PDB file of C-alpha atoms in Angstrom:
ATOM      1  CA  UNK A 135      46.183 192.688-101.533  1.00 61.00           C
ATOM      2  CA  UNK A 136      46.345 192.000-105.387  1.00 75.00           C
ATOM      3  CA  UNK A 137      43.830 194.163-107.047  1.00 89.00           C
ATOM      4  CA  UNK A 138      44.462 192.639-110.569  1.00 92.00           C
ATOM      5  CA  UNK A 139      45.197 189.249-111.125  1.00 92.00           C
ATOM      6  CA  UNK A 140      46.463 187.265-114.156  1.00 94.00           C
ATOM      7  CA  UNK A 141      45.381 183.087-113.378  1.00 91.00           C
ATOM      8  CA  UNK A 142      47.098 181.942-115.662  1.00 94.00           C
ATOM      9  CA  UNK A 143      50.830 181.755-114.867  1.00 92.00           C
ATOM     10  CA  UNK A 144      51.564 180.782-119.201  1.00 95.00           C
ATOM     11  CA  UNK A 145      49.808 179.957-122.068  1.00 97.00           C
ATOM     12  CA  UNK A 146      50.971 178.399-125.006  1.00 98.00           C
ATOM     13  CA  UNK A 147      49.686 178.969-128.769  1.00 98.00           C
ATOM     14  CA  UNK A 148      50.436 177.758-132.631  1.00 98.00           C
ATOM     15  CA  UNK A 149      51.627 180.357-134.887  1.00 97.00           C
ATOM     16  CA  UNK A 150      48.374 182.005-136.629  1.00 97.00           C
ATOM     17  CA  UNK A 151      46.174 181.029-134.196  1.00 98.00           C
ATOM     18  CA  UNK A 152      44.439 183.250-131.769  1.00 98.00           C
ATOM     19  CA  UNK A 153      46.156 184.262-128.273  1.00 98.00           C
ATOM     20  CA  UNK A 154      43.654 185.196-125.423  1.00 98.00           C
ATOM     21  CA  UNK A 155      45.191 186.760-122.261  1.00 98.00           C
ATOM     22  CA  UNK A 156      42.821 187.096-119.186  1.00 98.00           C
ATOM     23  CA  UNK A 157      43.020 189.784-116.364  1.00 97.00           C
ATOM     24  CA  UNK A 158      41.052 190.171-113.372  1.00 97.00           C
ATOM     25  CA  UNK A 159      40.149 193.071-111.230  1.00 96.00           C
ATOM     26  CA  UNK A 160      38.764 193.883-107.688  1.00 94.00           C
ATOM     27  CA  UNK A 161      38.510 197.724-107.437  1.00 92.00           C
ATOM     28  CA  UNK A 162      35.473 199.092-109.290  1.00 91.00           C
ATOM     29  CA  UNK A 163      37.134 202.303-109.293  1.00 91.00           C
ATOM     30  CA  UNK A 164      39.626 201.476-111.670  1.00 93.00           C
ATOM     31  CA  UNK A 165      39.431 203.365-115.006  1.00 91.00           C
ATOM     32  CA  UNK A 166      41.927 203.048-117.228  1.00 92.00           C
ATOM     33  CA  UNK A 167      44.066 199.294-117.958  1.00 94.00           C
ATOM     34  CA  UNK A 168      47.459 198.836-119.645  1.00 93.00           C
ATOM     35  CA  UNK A 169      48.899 195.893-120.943  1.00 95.00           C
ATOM     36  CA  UNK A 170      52.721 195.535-120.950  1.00 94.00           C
ATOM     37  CA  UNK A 171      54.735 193.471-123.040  1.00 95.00           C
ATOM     38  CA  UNK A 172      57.932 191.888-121.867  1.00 91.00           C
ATOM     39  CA  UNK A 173      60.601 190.206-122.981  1.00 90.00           C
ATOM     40  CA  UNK A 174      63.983 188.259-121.078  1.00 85.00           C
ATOM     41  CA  UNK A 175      66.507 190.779-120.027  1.00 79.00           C
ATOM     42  CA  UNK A 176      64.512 194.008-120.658  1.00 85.00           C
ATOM     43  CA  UNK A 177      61.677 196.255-119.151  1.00 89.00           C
ATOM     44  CA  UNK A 178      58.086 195.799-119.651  1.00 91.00           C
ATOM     45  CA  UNK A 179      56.819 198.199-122.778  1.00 90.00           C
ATOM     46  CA  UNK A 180      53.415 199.250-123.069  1.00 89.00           C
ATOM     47  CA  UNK A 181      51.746 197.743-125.810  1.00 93.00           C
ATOM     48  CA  UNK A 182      47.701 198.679-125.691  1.00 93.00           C
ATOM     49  CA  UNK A 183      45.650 200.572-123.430  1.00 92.00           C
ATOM     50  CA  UNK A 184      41.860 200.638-122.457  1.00 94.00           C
ATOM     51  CA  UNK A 185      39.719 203.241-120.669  1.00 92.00           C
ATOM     52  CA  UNK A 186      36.682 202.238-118.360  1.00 93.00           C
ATOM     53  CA  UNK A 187      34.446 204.366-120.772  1.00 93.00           C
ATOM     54  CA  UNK A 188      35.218 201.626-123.736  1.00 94.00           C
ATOM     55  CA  UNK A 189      34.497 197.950-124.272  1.00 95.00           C
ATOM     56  CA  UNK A 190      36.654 197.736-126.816  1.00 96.00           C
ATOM     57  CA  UNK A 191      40.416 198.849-128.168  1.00 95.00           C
ATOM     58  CA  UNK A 192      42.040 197.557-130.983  1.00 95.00           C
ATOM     59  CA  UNK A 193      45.629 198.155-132.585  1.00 93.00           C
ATOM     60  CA  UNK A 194      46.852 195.931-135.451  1.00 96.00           C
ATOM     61  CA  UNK A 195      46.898 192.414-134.164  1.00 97.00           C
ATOM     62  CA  UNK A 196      46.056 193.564-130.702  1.00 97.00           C
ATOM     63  CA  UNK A 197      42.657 193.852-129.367  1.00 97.00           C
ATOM     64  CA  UNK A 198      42.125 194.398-125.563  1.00 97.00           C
ATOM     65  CA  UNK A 199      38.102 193.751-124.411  1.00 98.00           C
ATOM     66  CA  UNK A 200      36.812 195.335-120.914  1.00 97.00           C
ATOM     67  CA  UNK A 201      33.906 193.879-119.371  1.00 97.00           C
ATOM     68  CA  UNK A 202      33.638 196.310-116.412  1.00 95.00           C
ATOM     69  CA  UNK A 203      30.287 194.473-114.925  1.00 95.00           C
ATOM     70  CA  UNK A 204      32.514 191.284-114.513  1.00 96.00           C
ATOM     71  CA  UNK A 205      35.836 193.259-114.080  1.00 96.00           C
ATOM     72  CA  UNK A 206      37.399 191.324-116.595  1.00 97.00           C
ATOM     73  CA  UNK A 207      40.197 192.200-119.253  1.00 97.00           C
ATOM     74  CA  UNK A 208      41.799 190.371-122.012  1.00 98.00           C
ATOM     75  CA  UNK A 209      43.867 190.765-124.266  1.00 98.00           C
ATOM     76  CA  UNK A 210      43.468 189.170-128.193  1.00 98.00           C
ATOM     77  CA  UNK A 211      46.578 188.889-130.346  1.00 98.00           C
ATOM     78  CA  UNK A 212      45.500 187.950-133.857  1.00 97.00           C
ATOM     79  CA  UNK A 213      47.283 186.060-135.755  1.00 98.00           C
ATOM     80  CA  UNK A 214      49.764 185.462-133.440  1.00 98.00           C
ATOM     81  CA  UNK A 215      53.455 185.066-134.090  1.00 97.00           C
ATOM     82  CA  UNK A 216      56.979 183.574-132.673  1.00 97.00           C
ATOM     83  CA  UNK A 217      57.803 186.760-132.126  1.00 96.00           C
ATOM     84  CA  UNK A 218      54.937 187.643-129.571  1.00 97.00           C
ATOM     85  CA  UNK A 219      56.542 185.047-127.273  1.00 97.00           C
ATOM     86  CA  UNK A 220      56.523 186.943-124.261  1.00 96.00           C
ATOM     87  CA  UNK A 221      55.501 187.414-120.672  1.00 94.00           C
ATOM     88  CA  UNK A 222      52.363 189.980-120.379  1.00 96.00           C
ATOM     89  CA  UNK A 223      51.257 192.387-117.661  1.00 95.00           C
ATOM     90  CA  UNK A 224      48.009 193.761-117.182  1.00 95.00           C
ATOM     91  CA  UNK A 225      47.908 197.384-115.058  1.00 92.00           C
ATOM     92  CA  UNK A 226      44.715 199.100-113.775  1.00 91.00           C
ATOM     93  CA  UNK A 227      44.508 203.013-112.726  1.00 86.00           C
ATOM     94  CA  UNK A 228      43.024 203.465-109.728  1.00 82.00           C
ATOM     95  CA  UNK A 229      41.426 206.795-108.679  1.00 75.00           C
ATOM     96  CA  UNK A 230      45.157 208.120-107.031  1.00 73.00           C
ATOM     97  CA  UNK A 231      46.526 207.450-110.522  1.00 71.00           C
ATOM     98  CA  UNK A 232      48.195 204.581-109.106  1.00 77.00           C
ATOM     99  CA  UNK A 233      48.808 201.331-111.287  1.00 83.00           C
ATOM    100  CA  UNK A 234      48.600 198.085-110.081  1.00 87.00           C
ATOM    101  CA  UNK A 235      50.251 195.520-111.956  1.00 89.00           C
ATOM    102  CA  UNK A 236      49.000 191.705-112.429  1.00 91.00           C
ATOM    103  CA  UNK A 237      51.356 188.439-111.860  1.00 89.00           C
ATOM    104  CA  UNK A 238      52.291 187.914-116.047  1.00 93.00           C
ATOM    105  CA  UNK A 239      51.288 185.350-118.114  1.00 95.00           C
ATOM    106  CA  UNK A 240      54.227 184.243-120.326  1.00 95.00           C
ATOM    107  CA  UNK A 241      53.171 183.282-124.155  1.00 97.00           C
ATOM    108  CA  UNK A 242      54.774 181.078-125.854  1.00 97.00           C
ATOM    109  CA  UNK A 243      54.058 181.085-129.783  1.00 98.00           C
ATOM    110  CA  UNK A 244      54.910 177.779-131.410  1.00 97.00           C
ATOM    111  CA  UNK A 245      56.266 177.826-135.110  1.00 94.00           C
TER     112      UNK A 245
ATOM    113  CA  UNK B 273      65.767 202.548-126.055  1.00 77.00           C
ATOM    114  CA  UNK B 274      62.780 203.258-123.895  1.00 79.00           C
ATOM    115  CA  UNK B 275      64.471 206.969-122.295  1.00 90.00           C
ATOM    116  CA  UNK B 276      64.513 205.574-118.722  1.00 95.00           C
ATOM    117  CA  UNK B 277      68.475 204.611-118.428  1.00 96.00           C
ATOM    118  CA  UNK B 278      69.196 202.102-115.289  1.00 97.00           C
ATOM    119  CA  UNK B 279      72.883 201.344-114.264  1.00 97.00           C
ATOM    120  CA  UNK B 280      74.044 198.656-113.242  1.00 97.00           C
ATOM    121  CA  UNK B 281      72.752 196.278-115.511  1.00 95.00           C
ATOM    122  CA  UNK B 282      73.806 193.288-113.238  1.00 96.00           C
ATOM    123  CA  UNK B 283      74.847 193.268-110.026  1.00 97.00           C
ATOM    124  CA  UNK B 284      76.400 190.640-107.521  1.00 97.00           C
ATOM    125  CA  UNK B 285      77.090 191.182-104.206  1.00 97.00           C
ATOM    126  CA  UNK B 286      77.398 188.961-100.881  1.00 97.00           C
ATOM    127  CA  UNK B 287      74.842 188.747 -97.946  1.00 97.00           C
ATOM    128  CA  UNK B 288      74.626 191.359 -95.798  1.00 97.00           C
ATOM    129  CA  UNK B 289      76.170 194.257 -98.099  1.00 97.00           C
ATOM    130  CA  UNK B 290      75.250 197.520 -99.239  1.00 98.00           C
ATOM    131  CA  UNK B 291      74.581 198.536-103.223  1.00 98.00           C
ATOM    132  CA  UNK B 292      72.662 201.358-104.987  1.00 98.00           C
ATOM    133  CA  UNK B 293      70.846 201.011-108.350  1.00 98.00           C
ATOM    134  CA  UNK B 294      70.345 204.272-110.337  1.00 98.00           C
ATOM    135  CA  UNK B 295      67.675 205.308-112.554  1.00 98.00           C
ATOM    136  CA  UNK B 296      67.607 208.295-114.823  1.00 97.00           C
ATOM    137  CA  UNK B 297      64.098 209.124-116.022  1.00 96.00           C
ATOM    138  CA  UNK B 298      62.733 209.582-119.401  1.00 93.00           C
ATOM    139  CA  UNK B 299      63.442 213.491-120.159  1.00 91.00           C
ATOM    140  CA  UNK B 300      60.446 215.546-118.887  1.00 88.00           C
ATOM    141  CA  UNK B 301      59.020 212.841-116.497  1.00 91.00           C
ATOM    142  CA  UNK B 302      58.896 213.772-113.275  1.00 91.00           C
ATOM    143  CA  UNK B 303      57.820 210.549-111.688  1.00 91.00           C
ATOM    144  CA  UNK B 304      59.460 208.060-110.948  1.00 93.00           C
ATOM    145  CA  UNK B 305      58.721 204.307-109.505  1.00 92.00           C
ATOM    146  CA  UNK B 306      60.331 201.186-108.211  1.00 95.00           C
ATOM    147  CA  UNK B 307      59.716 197.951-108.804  1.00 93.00           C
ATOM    148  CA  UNK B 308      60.613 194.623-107.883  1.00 93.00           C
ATOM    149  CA  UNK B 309      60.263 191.243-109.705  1.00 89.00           C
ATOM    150  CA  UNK B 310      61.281 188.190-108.009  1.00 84.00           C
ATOM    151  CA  UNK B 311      61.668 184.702-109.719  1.00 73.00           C
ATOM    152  CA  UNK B 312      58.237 183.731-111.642  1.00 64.00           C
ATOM    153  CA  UNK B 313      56.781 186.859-109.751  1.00 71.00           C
ATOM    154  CA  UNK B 314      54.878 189.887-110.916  1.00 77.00           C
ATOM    155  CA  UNK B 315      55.950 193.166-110.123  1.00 85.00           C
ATOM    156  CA  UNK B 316      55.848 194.461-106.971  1.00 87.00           C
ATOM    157  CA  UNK B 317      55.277 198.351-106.311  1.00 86.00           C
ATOM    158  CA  UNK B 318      58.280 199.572-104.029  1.00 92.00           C
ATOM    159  CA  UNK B 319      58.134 203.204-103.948  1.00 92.00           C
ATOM    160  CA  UNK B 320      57.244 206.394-105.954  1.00 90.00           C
ATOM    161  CA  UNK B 321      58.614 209.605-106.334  1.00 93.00           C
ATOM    162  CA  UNK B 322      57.464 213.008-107.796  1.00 91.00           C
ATOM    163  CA  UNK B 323      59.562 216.087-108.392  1.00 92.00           C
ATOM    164  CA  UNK B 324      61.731 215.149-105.499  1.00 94.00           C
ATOM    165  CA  UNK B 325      59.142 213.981-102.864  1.00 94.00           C
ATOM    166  CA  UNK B 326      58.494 210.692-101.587  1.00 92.00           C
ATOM    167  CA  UNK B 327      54.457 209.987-102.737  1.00 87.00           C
ATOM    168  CA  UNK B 328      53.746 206.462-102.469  1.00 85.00           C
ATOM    169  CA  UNK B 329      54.895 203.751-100.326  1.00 86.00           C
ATOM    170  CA  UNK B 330      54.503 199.806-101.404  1.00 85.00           C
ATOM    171  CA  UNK B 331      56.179 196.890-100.029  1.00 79.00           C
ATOM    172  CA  UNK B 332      59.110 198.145 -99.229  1.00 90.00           C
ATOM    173  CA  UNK B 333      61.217 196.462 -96.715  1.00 93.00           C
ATOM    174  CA  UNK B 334      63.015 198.890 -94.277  1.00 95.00           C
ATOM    175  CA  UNK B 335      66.123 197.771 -95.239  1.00 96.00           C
ATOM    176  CA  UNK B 336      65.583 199.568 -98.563  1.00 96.00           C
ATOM    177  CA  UNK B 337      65.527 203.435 -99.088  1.00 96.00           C
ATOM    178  CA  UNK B 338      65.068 205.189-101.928  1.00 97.00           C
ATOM    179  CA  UNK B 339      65.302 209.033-103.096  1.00 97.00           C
ATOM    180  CA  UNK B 340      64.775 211.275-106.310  1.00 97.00           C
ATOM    181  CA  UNK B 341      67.321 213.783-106.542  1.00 97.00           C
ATOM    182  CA  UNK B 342      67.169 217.680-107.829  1.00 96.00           C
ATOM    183  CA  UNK B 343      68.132 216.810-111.729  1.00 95.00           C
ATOM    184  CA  UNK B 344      65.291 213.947-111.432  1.00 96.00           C
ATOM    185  CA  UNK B 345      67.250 210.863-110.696  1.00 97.00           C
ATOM    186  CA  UNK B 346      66.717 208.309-108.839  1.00 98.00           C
ATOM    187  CA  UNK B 347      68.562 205.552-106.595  1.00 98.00           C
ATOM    188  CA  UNK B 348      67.140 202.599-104.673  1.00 98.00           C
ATOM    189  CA  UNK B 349      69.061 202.250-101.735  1.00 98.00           C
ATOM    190  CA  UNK B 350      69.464 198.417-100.133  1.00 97.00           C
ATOM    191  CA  UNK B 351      70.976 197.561 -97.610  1.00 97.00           C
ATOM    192  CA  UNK B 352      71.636 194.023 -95.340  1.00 97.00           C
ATOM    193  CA  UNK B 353      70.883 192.335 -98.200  1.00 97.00           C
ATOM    194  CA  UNK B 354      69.827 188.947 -97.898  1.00 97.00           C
ATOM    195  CA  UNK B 355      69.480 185.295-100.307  1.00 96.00           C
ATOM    196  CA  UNK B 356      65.531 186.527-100.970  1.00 94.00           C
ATOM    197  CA  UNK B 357      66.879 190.046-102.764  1.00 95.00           C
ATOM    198  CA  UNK B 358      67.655 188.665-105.322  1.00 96.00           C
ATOM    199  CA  UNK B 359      65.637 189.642-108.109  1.00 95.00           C
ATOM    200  CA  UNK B 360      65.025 192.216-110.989  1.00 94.00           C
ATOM    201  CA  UNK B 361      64.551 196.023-109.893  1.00 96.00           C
ATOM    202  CA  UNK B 362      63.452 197.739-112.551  1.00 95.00           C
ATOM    203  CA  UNK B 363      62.474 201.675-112.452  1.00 96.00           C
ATOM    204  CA  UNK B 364      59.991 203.529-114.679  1.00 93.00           C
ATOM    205  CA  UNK B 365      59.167 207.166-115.047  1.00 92.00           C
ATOM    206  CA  UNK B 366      55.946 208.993-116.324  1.00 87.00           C
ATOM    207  CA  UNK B 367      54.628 212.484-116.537  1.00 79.00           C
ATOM    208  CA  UNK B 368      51.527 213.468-114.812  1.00 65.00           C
ATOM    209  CA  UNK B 369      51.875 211.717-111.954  1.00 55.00           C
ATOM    210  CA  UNK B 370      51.637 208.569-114.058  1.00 53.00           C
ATOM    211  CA  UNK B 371      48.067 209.491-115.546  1.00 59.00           C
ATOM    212  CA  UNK B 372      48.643 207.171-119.302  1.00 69.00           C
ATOM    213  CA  UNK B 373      51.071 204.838-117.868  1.00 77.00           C
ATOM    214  CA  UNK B 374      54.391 204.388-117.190  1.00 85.00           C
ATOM    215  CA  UNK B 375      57.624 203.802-119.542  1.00 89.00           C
ATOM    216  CA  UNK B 376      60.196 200.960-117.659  1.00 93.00           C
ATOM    217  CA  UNK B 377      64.309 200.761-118.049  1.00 95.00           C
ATOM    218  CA  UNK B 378      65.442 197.401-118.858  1.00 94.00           C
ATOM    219  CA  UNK B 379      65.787 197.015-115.152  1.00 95.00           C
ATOM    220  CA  UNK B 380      69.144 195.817-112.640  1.00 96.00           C
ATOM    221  CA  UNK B 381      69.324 192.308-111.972  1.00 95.00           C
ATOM    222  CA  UNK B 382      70.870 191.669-108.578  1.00 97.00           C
ATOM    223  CA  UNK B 383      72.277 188.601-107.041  1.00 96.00           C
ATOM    224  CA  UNK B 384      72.541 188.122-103.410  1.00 97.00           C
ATOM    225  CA  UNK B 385      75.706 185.078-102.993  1.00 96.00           C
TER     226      UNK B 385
END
């Protein structure tokens, strides 16, 4: 049963331009959402996290938008660079503390 | 260095063997979880552990086993493997039971020949 899915399996952007990563959810009971960054050869690292109380969360170039009435999530990477070529997770807390982890979408950042 | 220390990094073994990945925890995290990523898959929730007790169960095949150990560590146990283990295992740890996420290791990568 995935709970939080990521539809789009890569996305690719120019350098300076805006990045948009989407995340849906199922579970209405979810309340808190993660996004992971990750890159070939090592472990996911968190990068920016949401609660369910907030719309909004922004750090730096990262800016991750909840819409809980369409349990949607996305992450916004502004501008974004080479170096964010990666492959993100999104994660959602359900009420058991439990994450569940979306599918990845791996950005690639051309130069 | 993220804290969580996984050994070994890579790991190739024939069908039908035996190995064991290990997974130290960040210092002062008492959870810890196993994951799976297969090729252009997500990651897959295998098992948790907290303080020594099994307390959450994923898709793990019963082929694998797992266990957290007095001094916090943990090893993923799996056994008969076959082609379709191959993949990435990574572990993470948290505090809390996990409450503001979890920090990963850089993860084993296993080969099944």
């Amino acid at each position: 049963d995935q709970q939080v899915k990521q539809n789009s399996p890569s996305l690719s952007v120019q350098e300076g331009r805006i990045s948009i990563l989407n995340c849906d959810y199922t579970n209405s009971m979810f309340d808190y959402f993660l996004w992971y960054k990750k890159y070939p050869a090592e472990g996911p690292t968190f990068l920016i996290s949401i609660s369910s109380i907030k719309d909004k969360n922004e750090d730096g170039r990262f800016t991750v938008f909840l819409n809980k009435s369409a349990k949607h999530l996305s992450l916004h990477i502004v501008p974004s660079q080479p170096g964010d070529s990666a492959v993100y997770f999104c994660a959602a807390r359900n009420n058991f503390n439990k994450f569940y982890f979306g599918s990845g979408t791996k950005l690639n950042v051309k130069p | 260095d993220s804290g969580v220390t996984q050994t070994p990094k890579h790991l190739i073994t024939a069908t039908g063997q035996r190995v064991t990945l290990r997974c130290s925890p960040r210092s002062g995290d008492l959870s810890v979880y196993w994951y799976q990523q297969s090729l252009d898959q997500g990651l897959q929730f295998l098992i948790q552990y907290y303080n020594g007790e099994e307390r959450a169960k994923g898709n793990i095949l019963e082929r694998f086993s797992a266990q957290q150990f007095p001094d916090l560590h943990s090893e993923l146990n799996l056994s008969s493997l076959e082609l379709g283990d191959s993949a990435l295992y990574f572990c993470a740890s948290s505090n809390r039971q996990g409450s503001y996420g979890y920090t990963f290791g850089s993860g084993t990568r296993l080969t099944v020949v």
